[in-house]
PDB file of C-alpha atoms in Angstrom:
ATOM      1  CA  MET A  20      16.934  -2.399   3.688  1.00  0.00           C
ATOM      2  CA  CYS A  21      17.524  -2.118  -0.057  1.00  0.00           C
ATOM      3  CA  GLN A  22      20.334  -4.679   0.149  1.00  0.00           C
ATOM      4  CA  LEU A  23      18.375  -7.066   2.372  1.00  0.00           C
ATOM      5  CA  ASN A  24      14.996  -6.908   0.636  1.00  0.00           C
ATOM      6  CA  HIS A  25      16.029  -5.753  -2.849  1.00  0.00           C
ATOM      7  CA  CYS A  26      13.456  -2.951  -2.709  1.00  0.00           C
ATOM      8  CA  VAL A  27      13.133   0.705  -1.789  1.00  0.00           C
ATOM      9  CA  PRO A  28      11.934   1.362   1.789  1.00  0.00           C
ATOM     10  CA  PRO A  29       8.187   0.642   1.605  1.00  0.00           C
ATOM     11  CA  ARG A  30       7.080   3.127   4.262  1.00  0.00           C
ATOM     12  CA  PHE A  31       8.763   6.106   2.602  1.00  0.00           C
ATOM     13  CA  CYS A  32       6.728   7.886  -0.043  1.00  0.00           C
ATOM     14  CA  ARG A  33       8.573   9.176  -3.107  1.00  0.00           C
ATOM     15  CA  SER A  34       8.459  12.787  -1.904  1.00  0.00           C
ATOM     16  CA  THR A  35      10.111  11.926   1.407  1.00  0.00           C
ATOM     17  CA  LEU A  36      12.702   9.720  -0.265  1.00  0.00           C
ATOM     18  CA  LEU A  37      13.596  12.461  -2.758  1.00  0.00           C
ATOM     19  CA  SER A  38      13.866  14.943   0.107  1.00  0.00           C
ATOM     20  CA  ILE A  39      16.240  12.610   1.977  1.00  0.00           C
ATOM     21  CA  VAL A  40      18.437  11.736  -0.992  1.00  0.00           C
ATOM     22  CA  PHE A  41      18.776  15.234  -2.453  1.00  0.00           C
ATOM     23  CA  ASN A  42      18.455  17.182   0.811  1.00  0.00           C
ATOM     24  CA  THR A  43      15.740  19.421  -0.582  1.00  0.00           C
ATOM     25  CA  SER A  44      12.230  20.609   0.170  1.00  0.00           C
ATOM     26  CA  VAL A  45      11.464  21.328  -3.503  1.00  0.00           C
ATOM     27  CA  ILE A  46       9.530  18.365  -4.917  1.00  0.00           C
ATOM     28  CA  ASP A  47       7.569  18.173  -8.163  1.00  0.00           C
ATOM     29  CA  SER A  48       3.920  19.125  -7.525  1.00  0.00           C
ATOM     30  CA  ARG A  49       2.542  16.062  -9.348  1.00  0.00           C
ATOM     31  CA  THR A  50       4.643  13.748  -7.184  1.00  0.00           C
ATOM     32  CA  LEU A  51       3.568  15.584  -4.027  1.00  0.00           C
ATOM     33  CA  LEU A  52      -0.125  15.320  -4.907  1.00  0.00           C
ATOM     34  CA  ASP A  53       0.069  11.638  -5.880  1.00  0.00           C
ATOM     35  CA  ASP A  54       1.878  10.789  -2.647  1.00  0.00           C
ATOM     36  CA  PHE A  55      -0.472  12.887  -0.528  1.00  0.00           C
ATOM     37  CA  MET A  56      -3.500  11.085  -1.957  1.00  0.00           C
ATOM     38  CA  LEU A  57      -2.030   7.866  -0.557  1.00  0.00           C
ATOM     39  CA  HIS A  58      -1.375   9.575   2.784  1.00  0.00           C
ATOM     40  CA  VAL A  59      -4.950  10.719   3.459  1.00  0.00           C
ATOM     41  CA  THR A  60      -7.937   8.536   4.358  1.00  0.00           C
ATOM     42  CA  VAL A  61     -10.215   7.099   1.669  1.00  0.00           C
ATOM     43  CA  PRO A  62     -13.081   9.591   2.373  1.00  0.00           C
ATOM     44  CA  GLU A  63     -10.586  12.476   2.309  1.00  0.00           C
ATOM     45  CA  ARG A  64      -9.110  11.173  -0.947  1.00  0.00           C
ATOM     46  CA  THR A  65     -12.556  11.024  -2.543  1.00  0.00           C
ATOM     47  CA  LEU A  66     -13.332  14.591  -1.455  1.00  0.00           C
ATOM     48  CA  LEU A  67      -9.984  15.967  -2.620  1.00  0.00           C
ATOM     49  CA  GLN A  68     -10.211  14.239  -5.995  1.00  0.00           C
ATOM     50  CA  LYS A  69     -13.675  15.680  -6.549  1.00  0.00           C
ATOM     51  CA  ALA A  70     -12.458  19.158  -5.614  1.00  0.00           C
ATOM     52  CA  LEU A  71      -9.509  18.846  -8.018  1.00  0.00           C
ATOM     53  CA  ASN A  72     -11.642  17.599 -10.906  1.00  0.00           C
ATOM     54  CA  SER A  73     -14.823  19.640 -10.475  1.00  0.00           C
ATOM     55  CA  PHE A  74     -14.679  22.083  -7.564  1.00  0.00           C
ATOM     56  CA  GLU A  75     -17.897  23.820  -8.644  1.00  0.00           C
ATOM     57  CA  LYS A  76     -19.847  20.567  -8.146  1.00  0.00           C
ATOM     58  CA  LEU A  77     -19.011  20.315  -4.435  1.00  0.00           C
ATOM     59  CA  SER A  78     -22.050  20.385  -2.191  1.00  0.00           C
ATOM     60  CA  ILE A  79     -22.339  22.770   0.766  1.00  0.00           C
ATOM     61  CA  SER A  80     -21.565  19.865   3.100  1.00  0.00           C
ATOM     62  CA  GLU A  81     -18.491  18.878   1.070  1.00  0.00           C
ATOM     63  CA  LYS A  82     -17.197  22.447   1.066  1.00  0.00           C
ATOM     64  CA  SER A  83     -17.615  22.499   4.830  1.00  0.00           C
ATOM     65  CA  ASP A  84     -15.653  19.224   5.107  1.00  0.00           C
ATOM     66  CA  LEU A  85     -12.968  20.698   2.862  1.00  0.00           C
ATOM     67  CA  LEU A  86     -12.684  23.776   5.072  1.00  0.00           C
ATOM     68  CA  THR A  87     -12.307  21.510   8.119  1.00  0.00           C
ATOM     69  CA  PHE A  88      -9.649  19.482   6.272  1.00  0.00           C
ATOM     70  CA  TYR A  89      -7.747  22.708   5.596  1.00  0.00           C
ATOM     71  CA  SER A  90      -7.956  23.725   9.246  1.00  0.00           C
ATOM     72  CA  VAL A  91      -6.766  20.310  10.497  1.00  0.00           C
ATOM     73  CA  ASN A  92      -3.791  20.476   8.136  1.00  0.00           C
ATOM     74  CA  GLY A  93      -2.768  24.026   9.035  1.00  0.00           C
ATOM     75  CA  MET A  94      -4.130  25.774   5.925  1.00  0.00           C
ATOM     76  CA  HIS A  95      -5.998  28.763   7.355  1.00  0.00           C
ATOM     77  CA  THR A  96      -7.725  30.041   4.258  1.00  0.00           C
ATOM     78  CA  VAL A  97     -10.960  29.410   2.379  1.00  0.00           C
ATOM     79  CA  PRO A  98     -10.739  26.772  -0.400  1.00  0.00           C
ATOM     80  CA  SER A  99     -11.406  28.205  -3.841  1.00  0.00           C
ATOM     81  CA  ALA A 100     -11.649  26.699  -7.306  1.00  0.00           C
ATOM     82  CA  LYS A 101      -8.952  29.012  -8.652  1.00  0.00           C
ATOM     83  CA  ASP A 102      -6.297  28.282  -6.008  1.00  0.00           C
ATOM     84  CA  PHE A 103      -7.272  24.812  -4.776  1.00  0.00           C
ATOM     85  CA  ARG A 104      -4.555  22.789  -6.515  1.00  0.00           C
ATOM     86  CA  GLU A 105      -1.828  25.192  -5.432  1.00  0.00           C
ATOM     87  CA  GLN A 106      -3.148  25.195  -1.864  1.00  0.00           C
ATOM     88  CA  LEU A 107      -3.295  21.391  -1.774  1.00  0.00           C
ATOM     89  CA  VAL A 108       0.303  21.186  -3.016  1.00  0.00           C
ATOM     90  CA  LEU A 109       1.343  23.411  -0.080  1.00  0.00           C
ATOM     91  CA  VAL A 110      -0.492  21.121   2.366  1.00  0.00           C
ATOM     92  CA  ALA A 111       1.171  18.061   0.814  1.00  0.00           C
ATOM     93  CA  GLN A 112       4.609  19.664   0.929  1.00  0.00           C
ATOM     94  CA  ASN A 113       4.146  20.585   4.580  1.00  0.00           C
ATOM     95  CA  GLU A 114       2.999  17.093   5.607  1.00  0.00           C
ATOM     96  CA  LEU A 115       5.397  15.003   3.522  1.00  0.00           C
ATOM     97  CA  VAL A 116       8.538  17.153   3.351  1.00  0.00           C
ATOM     98  CA  ILE A 117       8.626  20.121   5.749  1.00  0.00           C
ATOM     99  CA  LYS A 118       7.377  18.431   8.937  1.00  0.00           C
ATOM    100  CA  PRO A 119       9.726  15.412   8.699  1.00  0.00           C
ATOM    101  CA  MET A 120      12.695  17.486   7.427  1.00  0.00           C
ATOM    102  CA  PHE A 121      14.544  17.344  10.749  1.00  0.00           C
ATOM    103  CA  LEU A 122      14.287  13.546  10.852  1.00  0.00           C
ATOM    104  CA  ASN A 123      15.095  13.283   7.132  1.00  0.00           C
ATOM    105  CA  CYS A 124      18.417  15.040   7.729  1.00  0.00           C
ATOM    106  CA  PHE A 125      19.417  12.417  10.304  1.00  0.00           C
ATOM    107  CA  ILE A 126      18.374   9.592   7.975  1.00  0.00           C
ATOM    108  CA  ARG A 127      20.492  11.075   5.198  1.00  0.00           C
ATOM    109  CA  GLN A 128      23.504  11.306   7.497  1.00  0.00           C
ATOM    110  CA  ALA A 129      23.185   7.568   8.192  1.00  0.00           C
ATOM    111  CA  ILE A 130      23.504   6.635   4.497  1.00  0.00           C
ATOM    112  CA  PRO A 131      27.159   5.737   3.753  1.00  0.00           C
ATOM    113  CA  GLU A 132      28.751   8.153   1.320  1.00  0.00           C
ATOM    114  CA  SER A 133      29.796   5.262  -0.925  1.00  0.00           C
ATOM    115  CA  HIS A 134      26.151   4.152  -1.174  1.00  0.00           C
ATOM    116  CA  MET A 135      25.071   7.699  -1.891  1.00  0.00           C
ATOM    117  CA  ARG A 136      27.555   8.051  -4.764  1.00  0.00           C
ATOM    118  CA  ALA A 137      27.027   4.587  -6.254  1.00  0.00           C
ATOM    119  CA  PHE A 138      23.239   4.356  -6.032  1.00  0.00           C
ATOM    120  CA  TRP A 139      21.091   7.039  -4.436  1.00  0.00           C
ATOM    121  CA  SER A 140      22.623  10.036  -6.208  1.00  0.00           C
ATOM    122  CA  GLN A 141      21.989   8.321  -9.558  1.00  0.00           C
ATOM    123  CA  LEU A 142      18.228   8.361  -9.021  1.00  0.00           C
ATOM    124  CA  ASP A 143      15.697  10.970 -10.078  1.00  0.00           C
ATOM    125  CA  THR A 144      11.929  11.317  -9.785  1.00  0.00           C
ATOM    126  CA  ASP A 145      11.249   9.133 -12.814  1.00  0.00           C
ATOM    127  CA  LEU A 146      13.543   6.315 -11.658  1.00  0.00           C
ATOM    128  CA  ILE A 147      12.162   6.333  -8.115  1.00  0.00           C
ATOM    129  CA  SER A 148       8.619   6.353  -9.503  1.00  0.00           C
ATOM    130  CA  TYR A 149       9.515   3.341 -11.641  1.00  0.00           C
ATOM    131  CA  LEU A 150      10.936   1.483  -8.634  1.00  0.00           C
ATOM    132  CA  TYR A 151       7.744   2.105  -6.678  1.00  0.00           C
ATOM    133  CA  TRP A 152       5.589   1.103  -9.647  1.00  0.00           C
ATOM    134  CA  GLN A 153       7.584  -2.104 -10.042  1.00  0.00           C
ATOM    135  CA  GLU A 154       6.903  -3.024  -6.412  1.00  0.00           C
ATOM    136  CA  MET A 155       3.206  -2.151  -6.476  1.00  0.00           C
ATOM    137  CA  PRO A 156       1.238  -5.331  -5.659  1.00  0.00           C
ATOM    138  CA  THR A 157      -1.346  -5.458  -8.446  1.00  0.00           C
ATOM    139  CA  ALA A 158      -3.708  -8.409  -8.778  1.00  0.00           C
ATOM    140  CA  ASP A 159      -1.845  -9.788 -11.796  1.00  0.00           C
ATOM    141  CA  ARG A 160       1.520  -9.622 -10.037  1.00  0.00           C
ATOM    142  CA  VAL A 161       0.205 -11.282  -6.879  1.00  0.00           C
ATOM    143  CA  LEU A 162      -1.463 -14.031  -8.916  1.00  0.00           C
ATOM    144  CA  GLN A 163       1.871 -14.694 -10.630  1.00  0.00           C
ATOM    145  CA  CYS A 164       3.491 -15.011  -7.174  1.00  0.00           C
ATOM    146  CA  ILE A 165       1.216 -17.729  -5.827  1.00  0.00           C
ATOM    147  CA  THR A 166       1.706 -21.453  -6.409  1.00  0.00           C
ATOM    148  CA  THR A 167       0.289 -24.540  -4.745  1.00  0.00           C
ATOM    149  CA  SER A 168       2.539 -26.925  -2.820  1.00  0.00           C
ATOM    150  CA  GLU A 169       1.167 -29.843  -4.848  1.00  0.00           C
ATOM    151  CA  LYS A 170       0.841 -29.843  -8.612  1.00  0.00           C
ATOM    152  CA  ASP A 171      -2.205 -32.129  -8.731  1.00  0.00           C
ATOM    153  CA  LEU A 172      -5.051 -30.778  -6.598  1.00  0.00           C
ATOM    154  CA  LYS A 173      -8.091 -32.617  -5.325  1.00  0.00           C
ATOM    155  CA  PRO A 174     -11.469 -31.278  -6.531  1.00  0.00           C
ATOM    156  CA  GLU A 175     -12.204 -29.460  -3.253  1.00  0.00           C
ATOM    157  CA  GLU A 176      -8.717 -27.924  -3.304  1.00  0.00           C
ATOM    158  CA  GLU A 177      -9.250 -26.699  -6.864  1.00  0.00           C
ATOM    159  CA  VAL A 178     -12.427 -24.946  -5.689  1.00  0.00           C
ATOM    160  CA  ALA A 179     -10.725 -23.330  -2.682  1.00  0.00           C
ATOM    161  CA  TYR A 180      -7.821 -22.220  -4.887  1.00  0.00           C
ATOM    162  CA  TYR A 181     -10.292 -20.685  -7.344  1.00  0.00           C
ATOM    163  CA  TYR A 182     -11.930 -18.792  -4.448  1.00  0.00           C
ATOM    164  CA  LEU A 183      -8.549 -17.392  -3.405  1.00  0.00           C
ATOM    165  CA  ARG A 184      -7.668 -16.244  -6.911  1.00  0.00           C
ATOM    166  CA  ASP A 185     -11.091 -14.640  -7.325  1.00  0.00           C
ATOM    167  CA  PHE A 186     -10.606 -12.836  -4.011  1.00  0.00           C
ATOM    168  CA  ILE A 187      -7.217 -11.470  -5.114  1.00  0.00           C
ATOM    169  CA  LYS A 188      -8.739 -10.160  -8.351  1.00  0.00           C
ATOM    170  CA  SER A 189     -11.498  -8.328  -6.460  1.00  0.00           C
ATOM    171  CA  VAL A 190      -9.650  -6.413  -3.728  1.00  0.00           C
ATOM    172  CA  ASP A 191      -8.511  -2.785  -3.848  1.00  0.00           C
ATOM    173  CA  GLN A 192      -4.946  -1.567  -3.268  1.00  0.00           C
ATOM    174  CA  ASP A 193      -5.312  -1.169   0.500  1.00  0.00           C
ATOM    175  CA  GLU A 194      -6.778  -4.653   0.907  1.00  0.00           C
ATOM    176  CA  MET A 195      -4.070  -6.124  -1.318  1.00  0.00           C
ATOM    177  CA  SER A 196      -1.395  -4.634   0.921  1.00  0.00           C
ATOM    178  CA  LYS A 197      -3.163  -6.057   3.978  1.00  0.00           C
ATOM    179  CA  PHE A 198      -3.357  -9.479   2.317  1.00  0.00           C
ATOM    180  CA  LEU A 199       0.376  -9.500   1.572  1.00  0.00           C
ATOM    181  CA  HIS A 200       1.144  -8.211   5.065  1.00  0.00           C
ATOM    182  CA  PHE A 201      -0.942 -11.033   6.553  1.00  0.00           C
ATOM    183  CA  VAL A 202       0.699 -13.736   4.428  1.00  0.00           C
ATOM    184  CA  THR A 203       4.316 -12.522   4.227  1.00  0.00           C
ATOM    185  CA  GLY A 204       4.760  -9.909   6.969  1.00  0.00           C
ATOM    186  CA  SER A 205       5.360  -7.198   4.351  1.00  0.00           C
ATOM    187  CA  PRO A 206       2.985  -5.137   2.177  1.00  0.00           C
ATOM    188  CA  LEU A 207       5.333  -5.604  -0.793  1.00  0.00           C
ATOM    189  CA  LEU A 208       5.531  -8.369  -3.365  1.00  0.00           C
ATOM    190  CA  PRO A 209       7.701 -11.207  -2.023  1.00  0.00           C
ATOM    191  CA  ASN A 210      10.824 -12.140  -3.940  1.00  0.00           C
ATOM    192  CA  ASP A 211      10.313 -15.861  -3.241  1.00  0.00           C
ATOM    193  CA  GLY A 212       6.606 -16.089  -4.060  1.00  0.00           C
ATOM    194  CA  ILE A 213       3.721 -17.397  -1.940  1.00  0.00           C
ATOM    195  CA  THR A 214       2.946 -21.074  -1.418  1.00  0.00           C
ATOM    196  CA  ILE A 215      -0.657 -22.204  -0.973  1.00  0.00           C
ATOM    197  CA  VAL A 216      -1.473 -25.317   1.047  1.00  0.00           C
ATOM    198  CA  PHE A 217      -4.867 -26.634   2.121  1.00  0.00           C
ATOM    199  CA  ASN A 218      -6.403 -27.778   5.398  1.00  0.00           C
ATOM    200  CA  ARG A 219      -9.653 -29.451   6.427  1.00  0.00           C
ATOM    201  CA  LEU A 220     -10.602 -27.113   9.275  1.00  0.00           C
ATOM    202  CA  CYS A 221     -14.327 -26.480   9.599  1.00  0.00           C
ATOM    203  CA  GLY A 222     -16.882 -24.921  11.918  1.00  0.00           C
ATOM    204  CA  SER A 223     -15.502 -22.460  14.465  1.00  0.00           C
ATOM    205  CA  LEU A 224     -11.952 -23.650  13.757  1.00  0.00           C
ATOM    206  CA  ARG A 225     -12.108 -22.788  10.077  1.00  0.00           C
ATOM    207  CA  ARG A 226      -9.796 -19.944   9.073  1.00  0.00           C
ATOM    208  CA  PRO A 227      -6.929 -19.163   6.708  1.00  0.00           C
ATOM    209  CA  ILE A 228      -3.561 -19.543   8.467  1.00  0.00           C
ATOM    210  CA  ALA A 229      -0.477 -17.585   7.407  1.00  0.00           C
ATOM    211  CA  HIS A 230       3.138 -18.629   7.978  1.00  0.00           C
ATOM    212  CA  THR A 231       5.095 -15.448   7.332  1.00  0.00           C
ATOM    213  CA  CYS A 232       8.521 -17.074   7.782  1.00  0.00           C
ATOM    214  CA  SER A 233       7.953 -19.217   4.685  1.00  0.00           C
ATOM    215  CA  ASN A 234       5.365 -17.063   2.849  1.00  0.00           C
ATOM    216  CA  THR A 235       2.863 -19.897   3.111  1.00  0.00           C
ATOM    217  CA  LEU A 236      -0.915 -19.556   3.299  1.00  0.00           C
ATOM    218  CA  GLU A 237      -3.152 -22.394   4.468  1.00  0.00           C
ATOM    219  CA  ILE A 238      -6.728 -22.163   3.241  1.00  0.00           C
ATOM    220  CA  PRO A 239      -9.590 -24.465   4.277  1.00  0.00           C
ATOM    221  CA  VAL A 240     -11.490 -26.410   1.646  1.00  0.00           C
ATOM    222  CA  SER A 241     -14.772 -26.230   3.569  1.00  0.00           C
ATOM    223  CA  TYR A 242     -16.168 -22.959   2.183  1.00  0.00           C
ATOM    224  CA  ALA A 243     -19.663 -23.238   0.710  1.00  0.00           C
ATOM    225  CA  SER A 244     -19.234 -20.372  -1.763  1.00  0.00           C
ATOM    226  CA  VAL A 245     -16.812 -17.726  -2.983  1.00  0.00           C
ATOM    227  CA  GLN A 246     -18.842 -15.120  -1.064  1.00  0.00           C
ATOM    228  CA  ASP A 247     -18.320 -17.167   2.102  1.00  0.00           C
ATOM    229  CA  PHE A 248     -14.556 -17.205   1.480  1.00  0.00           C
ATOM    230  CA  LYS A 249     -14.345 -13.466   0.713  1.00  0.00           C
ATOM    231  CA  ARG A 250     -16.396 -12.553   3.779  1.00  0.00           C
ATOM    232  CA  GLU A 251     -14.143 -14.546   6.104  1.00  0.00           C
ATOM    233  CA  MET A 252     -10.901 -13.381   4.485  1.00  0.00           C
ATOM    234  CA  LYS A 253     -11.904  -9.709   4.678  1.00  0.00           C
ATOM    235  CA  SER A 254     -12.937 -10.162   8.299  1.00  0.00           C
ATOM    236  CA  ILE A 255      -9.496 -11.553   9.093  1.00  0.00           C
ATOM    237  CA  LEU A 256      -7.640  -8.800   7.216  1.00  0.00           C
ATOM    238  CA  ASN A 257      -9.587  -6.160   9.144  1.00  0.00           C
ATOM    239  CA  SER A 258      -8.835  -7.780  12.512  1.00  0.00           C
ATOM    240  CA  GLU A 259      -5.820  -6.558  14.492  1.00  0.00           C
ATOM    241  CA  ASN A 260      -5.514 -10.012  16.081  1.00  0.00           C
ATOM    242  CA  ALA A 261      -4.740 -11.522  12.681  1.00  0.00           C
ATOM    243  CA  PHE A 262      -1.418  -9.648  12.630  1.00  0.00           C
ATOM    244  CA  ILE A 263      -0.223 -10.881  16.033  1.00  0.00           C
ATOM    245  CA  MET A 264       2.272 -13.742  15.735  1.00  0.00           C
ATOM    246  CA  THR A 265       1.266 -16.940  17.507  1.00  0.00           C
ATOM    247  CA  MET A 266       2.628 -20.493  17.603  1.00  0.00           C
ATOM    248  CA  ILE A 267      -0.804 -22.031  17.091  1.00  0.00           C
TER     249      ILE A 267
END
């Protein structure tokens, strides 16, 4: 995958990748926690961050949710302010390293020894973190990727293009990954950029159309406002049907 896409495998978190490459279950606690925060749901992430930053401010309901979270993840103890970070590191290690260890061993065996010596064995936590950071699809990086098929746009195309750029600036990390997945078929930044073209669809036919083979996004020029555009785009990104390939 690295040779084909010029990127690290996108569905492996750093902790898992380090475990595979160095055949170890000992991962830096900061890396484990950062990766685990991306693994959990948004409500869980909010709760865990609050517990890490100010455990004493948790409400009774939040402490109950935290206890349930522990139970679901195999931590059969009562959360406490003193031990919470250490306990959460153990949960993260179990989920990201220990549970998949058997599979990780097989993945490691499939990496050619020449590749391991020339590339993978040269990496460390800082280098892998840098590679992941470099591939993170921030708003600025995505905006730099997009270009229009025509240099001179018509007034209505300028407006639609402005709506798209405003949408990209406003989305969170999860939505950005969905947007890239919808347009390119991958949640990572494309090497060849994204081309924007325009259509005149309106009414019930109006919708953005993605061509993942060429990283091309068609956007209608018939939106009445930027809110109208954002509402429709978010509806599409949250629809499973939008990620089913069709010939239409």
